[in-house]
Amino acid sequence: MTTNNKPRVLYVDDEQNNLNSFRANFRREFTVFTALSGTEGLAILEKEFIEIIIADQRMPEMTGVEFFEKVVDVYPEGIRILLTGYADIEAVINAINKGQIYKFIAKPWKEEEIRVAVNNAKEVFDARRELKVKNESLQKAYDELDRFVYSVSHDLRSPLVSIKGVIYLANQEVKDEKALEYFGMANDMVEKLDEFIHNIIDYYKSTHDGNVASSLNIEKTLKEIKEEYRFHPHMENTTFTYEIHGGDTFTTNEVKFRIILNNLISNAMKYKNPDKVHHYVTVNVTKETDGVFVSVQDNGIGISENSQEKVFQMFYRDAKGNSGSGLGLYLVKEAVRRLNGTIELISNLGDGTTMKLWIPNFVSDGTQG
Amino acid sequence: MELKDKIGVVLIDDSMIDRMIVKRNMELYNNSLRYTAYEGAQEALLALKKGALSVDSEYTVVLLDIYMPEMSGFQFIDEVEKLESSITERLIVFMLSSSIDERDRQAVENRQSIVKLLNKPLTREILDEVFEYCRQRLSVAEE
């Protein structure tokens, strides 16, 4: 790599005189390499680090454009300038359209014109190179984040799940009431931490998994969620039902749609009203041509009017106990926003909560994250 | 015909505490099934090749952890799939993992030779599900 940052220029021309005068003119400003033919030029490109390639169009054996066609294959980064003394417009237009040349200069070339063109080309070369380096480091950071999230999802969760397993066994084998009470408390905290891990991963997924749209089977998704709750402690005295009207599939971003359903259903399950014998959670999905209406309804503790606007804020927790991570509804709101949908909360303290959503069909247009 | 005359249960998991959890669950379940635990997939594969994965069992239920040093659960399956069908058709493989990575769930779904992904920790309900599956697949009546 150069230390003085002079443009490194390869000039290819079949006339030795042109090469000599080029060298004489620019050897102070540029690091100059010359070649008498395209073949010779390609040989130099193999050995030397070149930034800018200038070639004459009219050469026997291989024209300038033909030479550049070969250069593009082996060394696309080099900035290519074509010199042309004849009316080779056809060839030039062709080359420009194929993106093979950066600039063309009429022959006989003037010193100043070459100087300006080379210096501009050098700036383009450096900018592209810098962009490439930045892209690579961004990709690296992205990969590291990926590994980090993976590590959170596995290395952090795996011991937590072992603790759950031990508490589960203790609950079956231990008879001491005080001990059981302590195990219960430990379990609550473990559940809370686990929920937090799920939320962190959801958050990461919703911001990084991009905006892929796919056809989602609503029935299958809800069935899977129901399956996940089959043995869950939340299912005690609880009925979970769902109804789907108007069709089974709709186009959406699956990651975000799942985050919405998972969090709303999990909340509806969790916040039971202790005064009621039976708890129910009902999900209703109605498909329209341009999207779906979703409602998630429960007869749980409800949300006080005072808290209703705050529950969607990041890290806000409704005062009762310490069951939530403060992330769930924030994630829901963000996912709804990115899907261009709306969400409405209807709740009376003590009666239960209904979340009503409209999620339009999702079209990935490359701008939404 | 009882299930215990047909199948043995094998766990492959590098975590000592997770092996304890499964072992104790099996004891509490009390269906007198043969139970063997392996600390690594390599070791289990060797035993499988020698026909000694679960001694004297016609069929073997394998509870397989995904993330293990040296050989992962999926790598183990890769190796198992290379073996003769006379060996593989006697295996009933479940993944048992704490992973919530979507890619793992997909990978399990794409493998014909894995029944399904079970979420840790193991519980009586999950064992119910596993044995119910075995009963149906092997046409063994409820005890």
mmCIF file with all atom_site columns, C-alpha atoms in Angstrom, chain A residues 54-239:
data_model
loop_
_atom_site.group_PDB
_atom_site.id
_atom_site.type_symbol
_atom_site.label_atom_id
_atom_site.label_alt_id
_atom_site.label_comp_id
_atom_site.label_asym_id
_atom_site.label_entity_id
_atom_site.label_seq_id
_atom_site.pdbx_PDB_ins_code
_atom_site.Cartn_x
_atom_site.Cartn_y
_atom_site.Cartn_z
_atom_site.occupancy
_atom_site.B_iso_or_equiv
_atom_site.pdbx_formal_charge
_atom_site.auth_seq_id
_atom_site.auth_comp_id
_atom_site.auth_asym_id
_atom_site.auth_atom_id
_atom_site.pdbx_PDB_model_num
ATOM 1   C CA . ILE A 1 54  ? -6.074  4.728   -18.549 1.00 0.00 ? 54  ILE A CA 1
ATOM 2   C CA . ALA A 1 55  ? -6.223  3.009   -21.936 1.00 0.00 ? 55  ALA A CA 1
ATOM 3   C CA . ASP A 1 56  ? -6.198  4.117   -25.541 1.00 0.00 ? 56  ASP A CA 1
ATOM 4   C CA . GLN A 1 57  ? -9.173  2.806   -27.526 1.00 0.00 ? 57  GLN A CA 1
ATOM 5   C CA . ARG A 1 58  ? -7.314  2.255   -30.823 1.00 0.00 ? 58  ARG A CA 1
ATOM 6   C CA . MET A 1 59  ? -4.796  -0.484  -30.250 1.00 0.00 ? 59  MET A CA 1
ATOM 7   C CA . PRO A 1 60  ? -4.029  -3.511  -32.427 1.00 0.00 ? 60  PRO A CA 1
ATOM 8   C CA . GLU A 1 61  ? -4.780  -6.940  -30.982 1.00 0.00 ? 61  GLU A CA 1
ATOM 9   C CA . MET A 1 62  ? -7.000  -5.649  -28.155 1.00 0.00 ? 62  MET A CA 1
ATOM 10  C CA . THR A 1 63  ? -8.952  -2.358  -28.142 1.00 0.00 ? 63  THR A CA 1
ATOM 11  C CA . GLY A 1 64  ? -9.268  -0.202  -25.007 1.00 0.00 ? 64  GLY A CA 1
ATOM 12  C CA . VAL A 1 65  ? -12.883 -1.282  -24.477 1.00 0.00 ? 65  VAL A CA 1
ATOM 13  C CA . GLU A 1 66  ? -11.971 -4.945  -24.914 1.00 0.00 ? 66  GLU A CA 1
ATOM 14  C CA . PHE A 1 67  ? -9.127  -4.468  -22.466 1.00 0.00 ? 67  PHE A CA 1
ATOM 15  C CA . PHE A 1 68  ? -11.491 -2.912  -19.914 1.00 0.00 ? 68  PHE A CA 1
ATOM 16  C CA . GLU A 1 69  ? -13.942 -5.751  -20.336 1.00 0.00 ? 69  GLU A CA 1
ATOM 17  C CA . LYS A 1 70  ? -11.194 -8.087  -19.184 1.00 0.00 ? 70  LYS A CA 1
ATOM 18  C CA . VAL A 1 71  ? -10.103 -5.735  -16.393 1.00 0.00 ? 71  VAL A CA 1
ATOM 19  C CA . VAL A 1 72  ? -13.645 -5.625  -14.962 1.00 0.00 ? 72  VAL A CA 1
ATOM 20  C CA . ASP A 1 73  ? -13.519 -9.380  -14.465 1.00 0.00 ? 73  ASP A CA 1
ATOM 21  C CA . VAL A 1 74  ? -10.239 -9.511  -12.601 1.00 0.00 ? 74  VAL A CA 1
ATOM 22  C CA . TYR A 1 75  ? -10.077 -6.139  -10.907 1.00 0.00 ? 75  TYR A CA 1
ATOM 23  C CA . PRO A 1 76  ? -13.421 -4.305  -10.827 1.00 0.00 ? 76  PRO A CA 1
ATOM 24  C CA . GLU A 1 77  ? -12.253 -1.778  -8.204  1.00 0.00 ? 77  GLU A CA 1
ATOM 25  C CA . GLY A 1 78  ? -9.855  0.003   -10.585 1.00 0.00 ? 78  GLY A CA 1
ATOM 26  C CA . ILE A 1 79  ? -11.220 3.258   -11.997 1.00 0.00 ? 79  ILE A CA 1
ATOM 27  C CA . ARG A 1 80  ? -11.092 3.144   -15.806 1.00 0.00 ? 80  ARG A CA 1
ATOM 28  C CA . ILE A 1 81  ? -10.520 6.073   -18.163 1.00 0.00 ? 81  ILE A CA 1
ATOM 29  C CA . LEU A 1 82  ? -10.680 5.649   -21.951 1.00 0.00 ? 82  LEU A CA 1
ATOM 30  C CA . LEU A 1 83  ? -8.682  7.765   -24.414 1.00 0.00 ? 83  LEU A CA 1
ATOM 31  C CA . THR A 1 84  ? -10.045 8.030   -27.884 1.00 0.00 ? 84  THR A CA 1
ATOM 32  C CA . GLY A 1 85  ? -8.693  9.880   -30.877 1.00 0.00 ? 85  GLY A CA 1
ATOM 33  C CA . TYR A 1 86  ? -11.191 8.781   -33.489 1.00 0.00 ? 86  TYR A CA 1
ATOM 34  C CA . ALA A 1 87  ? -14.927 8.882   -33.675 1.00 0.00 ? 87  ALA A CA 1
ATOM 35  C CA . ASP A 1 88  ? -15.292 5.715   -31.636 1.00 0.00 ? 88  ASP A CA 1
ATOM 36  C CA . ILE A 1 89  ? -18.549 6.986   -30.168 1.00 0.00 ? 89  ILE A CA 1
ATOM 37  C CA . GLU A 1 90  ? -20.282 3.658   -30.595 1.00 0.00 ? 90  GLU A CA 1
ATOM 38  C CA . ALA A 1 91  ? -17.660 1.795   -28.566 1.00 0.00 ? 91  ALA A CA 1
ATOM 39  C CA . VAL A 1 92  ? -17.520 4.528   -25.931 1.00 0.00 ? 92  VAL A CA 1
ATOM 40  C CA . ILE A 1 93  ? -21.280 4.701   -25.405 1.00 0.00 ? 93  ILE A CA 1
ATOM 41  C CA . ASN A 1 94  ? -21.366 0.956   -25.143 1.00 0.00 ? 94  ASN A CA 1
ATOM 42  C CA . ALA A 1 95  ? -18.607 0.903   -22.579 1.00 0.00 ? 95  ALA A CA 1
ATOM 43  C CA . ILE A 1 96  ? -20.171 3.655   -20.488 1.00 0.00 ? 96  ILE A CA 1
ATOM 44  C CA . ASN A 1 97  ? -23.536 1.921   -20.541 1.00 0.00 ? 97  ASN A CA 1
ATOM 45  C CA . LYS A 1 98  ? -21.989 -1.316  -19.378 1.00 0.00 ? 98  LYS A CA 1
ATOM 46  C CA . GLY A 1 99  ? -20.414 0.578   -16.513 1.00 0.00 ? 99  GLY A CA 1
ATOM 47  C CA . GLN A 1 100 ? -16.981 -0.260  -17.746 1.00 0.00 ? 100 GLN A CA 1
ATOM 48  C CA . ILE A 1 101 ? -15.522 3.229   -17.853 1.00 0.00 ? 101 ILE A CA 1
ATOM 49  C CA . TYR A 1 102 ? -15.558 6.118   -15.477 1.00 0.00 ? 102 TYR A CA 1
ATOM 50  C CA . LYS A 1 103 ? -14.656 8.800   -18.016 1.00 0.00 ? 103 LYS A CA 1
ATOM 51  C CA . PHE A 1 104 ? -13.448 9.231   -21.535 1.00 0.00 ? 104 PHE A CA 1
ATOM 52  C CA . ILE A 1 105 ? -10.952 11.784  -22.733 1.00 0.00 ? 105 ILE A CA 1
ATOM 53  C CA . ALA A 1 106 ? -10.437 12.914  -26.319 1.00 0.00 ? 106 ALA A CA 1
ATOM 54  C CA . LYS A 1 107 ? -7.105  12.413  -27.963 1.00 0.00 ? 107 LYS A CA 1
ATOM 55  C CA . PRO A 1 108 ? -4.640  14.045  -28.179 1.00 0.00 ? 108 PRO A CA 1
ATOM 56  C CA . TRP A 1 109 ? -4.974  14.449  -24.429 1.00 0.00 ? 109 TRP A CA 1
ATOM 57  C CA . LYS A 1 110 ? -4.154  17.700  -22.679 1.00 0.00 ? 110 LYS A CA 1
ATOM 58  C CA . GLU A 1 111 ? -2.058  17.549  -19.579 1.00 0.00 ? 111 GLU A CA 1
ATOM 59  C CA . GLU A 1 112 ? -4.515  19.459  -17.419 1.00 0.00 ? 112 GLU A CA 1
ATOM 60  C CA . GLU A 1 113 ? -7.449  17.334  -18.493 1.00 0.00 ? 113 GLU A CA 1
ATOM 61  C CA . ILE A 1 114 ? -5.629  14.179  -17.504 1.00 0.00 ? 114 ILE A CA 1
ATOM 62  C CA . ARG A 1 115 ? -4.565  15.715  -14.204 1.00 0.00 ? 115 ARG A CA 1
ATOM 63  C CA . VAL A 1 116 ? -8.127  16.681  -13.251 1.00 0.00 ? 116 VAL A CA 1
ATOM 64  C CA . ALA A 1 117 ? -9.552  13.342  -14.386 1.00 0.00 ? 117 ALA A CA 1
ATOM 65  C CA . VAL A 1 118 ? -6.965  11.322  -12.495 1.00 0.00 ? 118 VAL A CA 1
ATOM 66  C CA . ASN A 1 119 ? -7.339  13.329  -9.301  1.00 0.00 ? 119 ASN A CA 1
ATOM 67  C CA . ASN A 1 120 ? -11.122 13.000  -9.424  1.00 0.00 ? 120 ASN A CA 1
ATOM 68  C CA . ALA A 1 121 ? -10.803 9.307   -10.120 1.00 0.00 ? 121 ALA A CA 1
ATOM 69  C CA . LYS A 1 122 ? -8.461  8.976   -7.172  1.00 0.00 ? 122 LYS A CA 1
ATOM 70  C CA . GLU A 1 123 ? -11.079 10.563  -4.890  1.00 0.00 ? 123 GLU A CA 1
ATOM 71  C CA . VAL A 1 124 ? -13.708 8.154   -6.148  1.00 0.00 ? 124 VAL A CA 1
ATOM 72  C CA . PHE A 1 125 ? -11.337 5.249   -5.649  1.00 0.00 ? 125 PHE A CA 1
ATOM 73  C CA . ASP A 1 126 ? -10.511 6.277   -2.074  1.00 0.00 ? 126 ASP A CA 1
ATOM 74  C CA . ALA A 1 127 ? -14.158 6.904   -1.192  1.00 0.00 ? 127 ALA A CA 1
ATOM 75  C CA . ARG A 1 128 ? -15.212 3.517   -2.516  1.00 0.00 ? 128 ARG A CA 1
ATOM 76  C CA . ARG A 1 129 ? -12.376 1.829   -0.697  1.00 0.00 ? 129 ARG A CA 1
ATOM 77  C CA . GLU A 1 130 ? -13.304 3.546   2.552   1.00 0.00 ? 130 GLU A CA 1
ATOM 78  C CA . LEU A 1 131 ? -16.937 2.571   2.102   1.00 0.00 ? 131 LEU A CA 1
ATOM 79  C CA . LYS A 1 132 ? -15.901 -1.000  1.548   1.00 0.00 ? 132 LYS A CA 1
ATOM 80  C CA . VAL A 1 133 ? -13.798 -1.035  4.717   1.00 0.00 ? 133 VAL A CA 1
ATOM 81  C CA . LYS A 1 134 ? -16.682 0.483   6.677   1.00 0.00 ? 134 LYS A CA 1
ATOM 82  C CA . ASN A 1 135 ? -19.107 -2.039  5.253   1.00 0.00 ? 135 ASN A CA 1
ATOM 83  C CA . GLU A 1 136 ? -16.830 -4.849  6.254   1.00 0.00 ? 136 GLU A CA 1
ATOM 84  C CA . SER A 1 137 ? -16.467 -3.580  9.804   1.00 0.00 ? 137 SER A CA 1
ATOM 85  C CA . LEU A 1 138 ? -20.221 -3.058  9.993   1.00 0.00 ? 138 LEU A CA 1
ATOM 86  C CA . GLN A 1 139 ? -20.761 -6.612  8.846   1.00 0.00 ? 139 GLN A CA 1
ATOM 87  C CA . LYS A 1 140 ? -18.299 -7.760  11.480  1.00 0.00 ? 140 LYS A CA 1
ATOM 88  C CA . ALA A 1 141 ? -20.107 -5.820  14.203  1.00 0.00 ? 141 ALA A CA 1
ATOM 89  C CA . TYR A 1 142 ? -23.358 -7.287  12.984  1.00 0.00 ? 142 TYR A CA 1
ATOM 90  C CA . ASP A 1 143 ? -21.964 -10.817 13.134  1.00 0.00 ? 143 ASP A CA 1
ATOM 91  C CA . GLU A 1 144 ? -20.672 -10.178 16.636  1.00 0.00 ? 144 GLU A CA 1
ATOM 92  C CA . LEU A 1 145 ? -24.084 -8.941  17.727  1.00 0.00 ? 145 LEU A CA 1
ATOM 93  C CA . ASP A 1 146 ? -25.558 -12.062 16.239  1.00 0.00 ? 146 ASP A CA 1
ATOM 94  C CA . ARG A 1 147 ? -23.199 -14.193 18.280  1.00 0.00 ? 147 ARG A CA 1
ATOM 95  C CA . PHE A 1 148 ? -23.931 -12.133 21.359  1.00 0.00 ? 148 PHE A CA 1
ATOM 96  C CA . VAL A 1 149 ? -27.663 -12.604 21.024  1.00 0.00 ? 149 VAL A CA 1
ATOM 97  C CA . TYR A 1 150 ? -27.116 -16.254 20.384  1.00 0.00 ? 150 TYR A CA 1
ATOM 98  C CA . SER A 1 151 ? -25.039 -16.407 23.530  1.00 0.00 ? 151 SER A CA 1
ATOM 99  C CA . VAL A 1 152 ? -27.777 -14.664 25.513  1.00 0.00 ? 152 VAL A CA 1
ATOM 100 C CA . SER A 1 153 ? -30.354 -17.041 24.151  1.00 0.00 ? 153 SER A CA 1
ATOM 101 C CA . HIS A 1 154 ? -28.316 -20.097 24.938  1.00 0.00 ? 154 HIS A CA 1
ATOM 102 C CA . ASP A 1 155 ? -25.614 -19.537 27.559  1.00 0.00 ? 155 ASP A CA 1
ATOM 103 C CA . LEU A 1 156 ? -27.827 -17.413 29.752  1.00 0.00 ? 156 LEU A CA 1
ATOM 104 C CA . ARG A 1 157 ? -30.987 -19.401 29.306  1.00 0.00 ? 157 ARG A CA 1
ATOM 105 C CA . SER A 1 158 ? -29.568 -22.858 29.638  1.00 0.00 ? 158 SER A CA 1
ATOM 106 C CA . PRO A 1 159 ? -28.604 -22.621 33.365  1.00 0.00 ? 159 PRO A CA 1
ATOM 107 C CA . LEU A 1 160 ? -31.878 -20.830 34.035  1.00 0.00 ? 160 LEU A CA 1
ATOM 108 C CA . VAL A 1 161 ? -33.790 -23.732 32.573  1.00 0.00 ? 161 VAL A CA 1
ATOM 109 C CA . SER A 1 162 ? -31.774 -26.128 34.743  1.00 0.00 ? 162 SER A CA 1
ATOM 110 C CA . ILE A 1 163 ? -32.869 -24.138 37.796  1.00 0.00 ? 163 ILE A CA 1
ATOM 111 C CA . LYS A 1 164 ? -36.467 -24.465 36.616  1.00 0.00 ? 164 LYS A CA 1
ATOM 112 C CA . GLY A 1 165 ? -35.964 -28.211 36.330  1.00 0.00 ? 165 GLY A CA 1
ATOM 113 C CA . VAL A 1 166 ? -34.589 -28.504 39.846  1.00 0.00 ? 166 VAL A CA 1
ATOM 114 C CA . ILE A 1 167 ? -37.420 -26.417 41.290  1.00 0.00 ? 167 ILE A CA 1
ATOM 115 C CA . TYR A 1 168 ? -39.891 -28.604 39.415  1.00 0.00 ? 168 TYR A CA 1
ATOM 116 C CA . LEU A 1 169 ? -38.407 -31.708 41.047  1.00 0.00 ? 169 LEU A CA 1
ATOM 117 C CA . ALA A 1 170 ? -38.294 -30.053 44.464  1.00 0.00 ? 170 ALA A CA 1
ATOM 118 C CA . ASN A 1 171 ? -41.998 -29.252 44.173  1.00 0.00 ? 171 ASN A CA 1
ATOM 119 C CA . GLN A 1 172 ? -42.731 -32.937 43.644  1.00 0.00 ? 172 GLN A CA 1
ATOM 120 C CA . GLU A 1 173 ? -40.471 -34.336 46.314  1.00 0.00 ? 173 GLU A CA 1
ATOM 121 C CA . VAL A 1 174 ? -40.261 -31.795 49.118  1.00 0.00 ? 174 VAL A CA 1
ATOM 122 C CA . LYS A 1 175 ? -43.105 -31.784 51.642  1.00 0.00 ? 175 LYS A CA 1
ATOM 123 C CA . ASP A 1 176 ? -41.988 -28.941 53.914  1.00 0.00 ? 176 ASP A CA 1
ATOM 124 C CA . GLU A 1 177 ? -44.403 -26.060 53.389  1.00 0.00 ? 177 GLU A CA 1
ATOM 125 C CA . LYS A 1 178 ? -41.927 -23.314 54.135  1.00 0.00 ? 178 LYS A CA 1
ATOM 126 C CA . ALA A 1 179 ? -39.455 -24.793 51.682  1.00 0.00 ? 179 ALA A CA 1
ATOM 127 C CA . LEU A 1 180 ? -42.178 -25.057 49.053  1.00 0.00 ? 180 LEU A CA 1
ATOM 128 C CA . GLU A 1 181 ? -43.020 -21.410 49.586  1.00 0.00 ? 181 GLU A CA 1
ATOM 129 C CA . TYR A 1 182 ? -39.390 -20.449 49.029  1.00 0.00 ? 182 TYR A CA 1
ATOM 130 C CA . PHE A 1 183 ? -39.201 -22.598 45.923  1.00 0.00 ? 183 PHE A CA 1
ATOM 131 C CA . GLY A 1 184 ? -42.308 -20.873 44.654  1.00 0.00 ? 184 GLY A CA 1
ATOM 132 C CA . MET A 1 185 ? -40.660 -17.496 45.090  1.00 0.00 ? 185 MET A CA 1
ATOM 133 C CA . ALA A 1 186 ? -37.488 -18.663 43.400  1.00 0.00 ? 186 ALA A CA 1
ATOM 134 C CA . ASN A 1 187 ? -39.568 -19.976 40.529  1.00 0.00 ? 187 ASN A CA 1
ATOM 135 C CA . ASP A 1 188 ? -41.374 -16.662 40.094  1.00 0.00 ? 188 ASP A CA 1
ATOM 136 C CA . MET A 1 189 ? -38.061 -14.868 39.765  1.00 0.00 ? 189 MET A CA 1
ATOM 137 C CA . VAL A 1 190 ? -36.708 -17.433 37.350  1.00 0.00 ? 190 VAL A CA 1
ATOM 138 C CA . GLU A 1 191 ? -39.839 -17.055 35.215  1.00 0.00 ? 191 GLU A CA 1
ATOM 139 C CA . LYS A 1 192 ? -39.389 -13.318 35.248  1.00 0.00 ? 192 LYS A CA 1
ATOM 140 C CA . LEU A 1 193 ? -35.785 -13.537 34.143  1.00 0.00 ? 193 LEU A CA 1
ATOM 141 C CA . ASP A 1 194 ? -36.744 -15.981 31.440  1.00 0.00 ? 194 ASP A CA 1
ATOM 142 C CA . GLU A 1 195 ? -39.417 -13.644 30.159  1.00 0.00 ? 195 GLU A CA 1
ATOM 143 C CA . PHE A 1 196 ? -36.842 -10.891 30.058  1.00 0.00 ? 196 PHE A CA 1
ATOM 144 C CA . ILE A 1 197 ? -34.519 -13.049 27.961  1.00 0.00 ? 197 ILE A CA 1
ATOM 145 C CA . HIS A 1 198 ? -37.370 -13.816 25.561  1.00 0.00 ? 198 HIS A CA 1
ATOM 146 C CA . ASN A 1 199 ? -38.130 -10.125 25.290  1.00 0.00 ? 199 ASN A CA 1
ATOM 147 C CA . ILE A 1 200 ? -34.535 -9.141  24.601  1.00 0.00 ? 200 ILE A CA 1
ATOM 148 C CA . ILE A 1 201 ? -34.381 -11.690 21.817  1.00 0.00 ? 201 ILE A CA 1
ATOM 149 C CA . ASP A 1 202 ? -37.721 -10.542 20.404  1.00 0.00 ? 202 ASP A CA 1
ATOM 150 C CA . TYR A 1 203 ? -36.484 -6.990  20.456  1.00 0.00 ? 203 TYR A CA 1
ATOM 151 C CA . TYR A 1 204 ? -33.344 -7.949  18.610  1.00 0.00 ? 204 TYR A CA 1
ATOM 152 C CA . LYS A 1 205 ? -35.262 -10.016 16.100  1.00 0.00 ? 205 LYS A CA 1
ATOM 153 C CA . SER A 1 206 ? -37.770 -7.272  15.393  1.00 0.00 ? 206 SER A CA 1
ATOM 154 C CA . THR A 1 207 ? -35.063 -4.696  14.774  1.00 0.00 ? 207 THR A CA 1
ATOM 155 C CA . HIS A 1 208 ? -32.640 -6.908  12.851  1.00 0.00 ? 208 HIS A CA 1
ATOM 156 C CA . ASP A 1 209 ? -34.632 -9.569  11.096  1.00 0.00 ? 209 ASP A CA 1
ATOM 157 C CA . GLY A 1 210 ? -35.594 -6.982  8.542   1.00 0.00 ? 210 GLY A CA 1
ATOM 158 C CA . ASN A 1 211 ? -38.816 -6.757  6.666   1.00 0.00 ? 211 ASN A CA 1
ATOM 159 C CA . VAL A 1 212 ? -39.400 -10.035 4.930   1.00 0.00 ? 212 VAL A CA 1
ATOM 160 C CA . ALA A 1 213 ? -43.024 -10.544 4.032   1.00 0.00 ? 213 ALA A CA 1
ATOM 161 C CA . SER A 1 214 ? -44.432 -14.017 3.861   1.00 0.00 ? 214 SER A CA 1
ATOM 162 C CA . SER A 1 215 ? -47.717 -15.804 3.897   1.00 0.00 ? 215 SER A CA 1
ATOM 163 C CA . LEU A 1 216 ? -48.653 -16.705 7.456   1.00 0.00 ? 216 LEU A CA 1
ATOM 164 C CA . ASN A 1 217 ? -51.095 -19.396 8.465   1.00 0.00 ? 217 ASN A CA 1
ATOM 165 C CA . ILE A 1 218 ? -53.063 -17.834 11.332  1.00 0.00 ? 218 ILE A CA 1
ATOM 166 C CA . GLU A 1 219 ? -54.648 -21.092 12.432  1.00 0.00 ? 219 GLU A CA 1
ATOM 167 C CA . LYS A 1 220 ? -51.269 -22.840 12.581  1.00 0.00 ? 220 LYS A CA 1
ATOM 168 C CA . THR A 1 221 ? -49.680 -19.969 14.504  1.00 0.00 ? 221 THR A CA 1
ATOM 169 C CA . LEU A 1 222 ? -52.410 -19.851 17.134  1.00 0.00 ? 222 LEU A CA 1
ATOM 170 C CA . LYS A 1 223 ? -52.392 -23.616 17.419  1.00 0.00 ? 223 LYS A CA 1
ATOM 171 C CA . GLU A 1 224 ? -48.666 -23.527 18.116  1.00 0.00 ? 224 GLU A CA 1
ATOM 172 C CA . ILE A 1 225 ? -49.111 -20.876 20.792  1.00 0.00 ? 225 ILE A CA 1
ATOM 173 C CA . LYS A 1 226 ? -51.897 -22.901 22.387  1.00 0.00 ? 226 LYS A CA 1
ATOM 174 C CA . GLU A 1 227 ? -49.634 -25.942 22.315  1.00 0.00 ? 227 GLU A CA 1
ATOM 175 C CA . GLU A 1 228 ? -46.889 -24.014 24.103  1.00 0.00 ? 228 GLU A CA 1
ATOM 176 C CA . TYR A 1 229 ? -49.294 -23.202 26.932  1.00 0.00 ? 229 TYR A CA 1
ATOM 177 C CA . ARG A 1 230 ? -50.611 -26.721 27.281  1.00 0.00 ? 230 ARG A CA 1
ATOM 178 C CA . PHE A 1 231 ? -48.548 -27.573 30.355  1.00 0.00 ? 231 PHE A CA 1
ATOM 179 C CA . HIS A 1 232 ? -47.911 -24.038 31.473  1.00 0.00 ? 232 HIS A CA 1
ATOM 180 C CA . PRO A 1 233 ? -48.687 -23.076 35.085  1.00 0.00 ? 233 PRO A CA 1
ATOM 181 C CA . HIS A 1 234 ? -50.703 -20.134 33.705  1.00 0.00 ? 234 HIS A CA 1
ATOM 182 C CA . MET A 1 235 ? -53.250 -22.591 32.344  1.00 0.00 ? 235 MET A CA 1
ATOM 183 C CA . GLU A 1 236 ? -54.564 -23.429 35.811  1.00 0.00 ? 236 GLU A CA 1
ATOM 184 C CA . ASN A 1 237 ? -58.323 -22.637 35.865  1.00 0.00 ? 237 ASN A CA 1
ATOM 185 C CA . THR A 1 238 ? -57.865 -20.950 32.530  1.00 0.00 ? 238 THR A CA 1
ATOM 186 C CA . THR A 1 239 ? -59.551 -21.452 29.187  1.00 0.00 ? 239 THR A CA 1
#
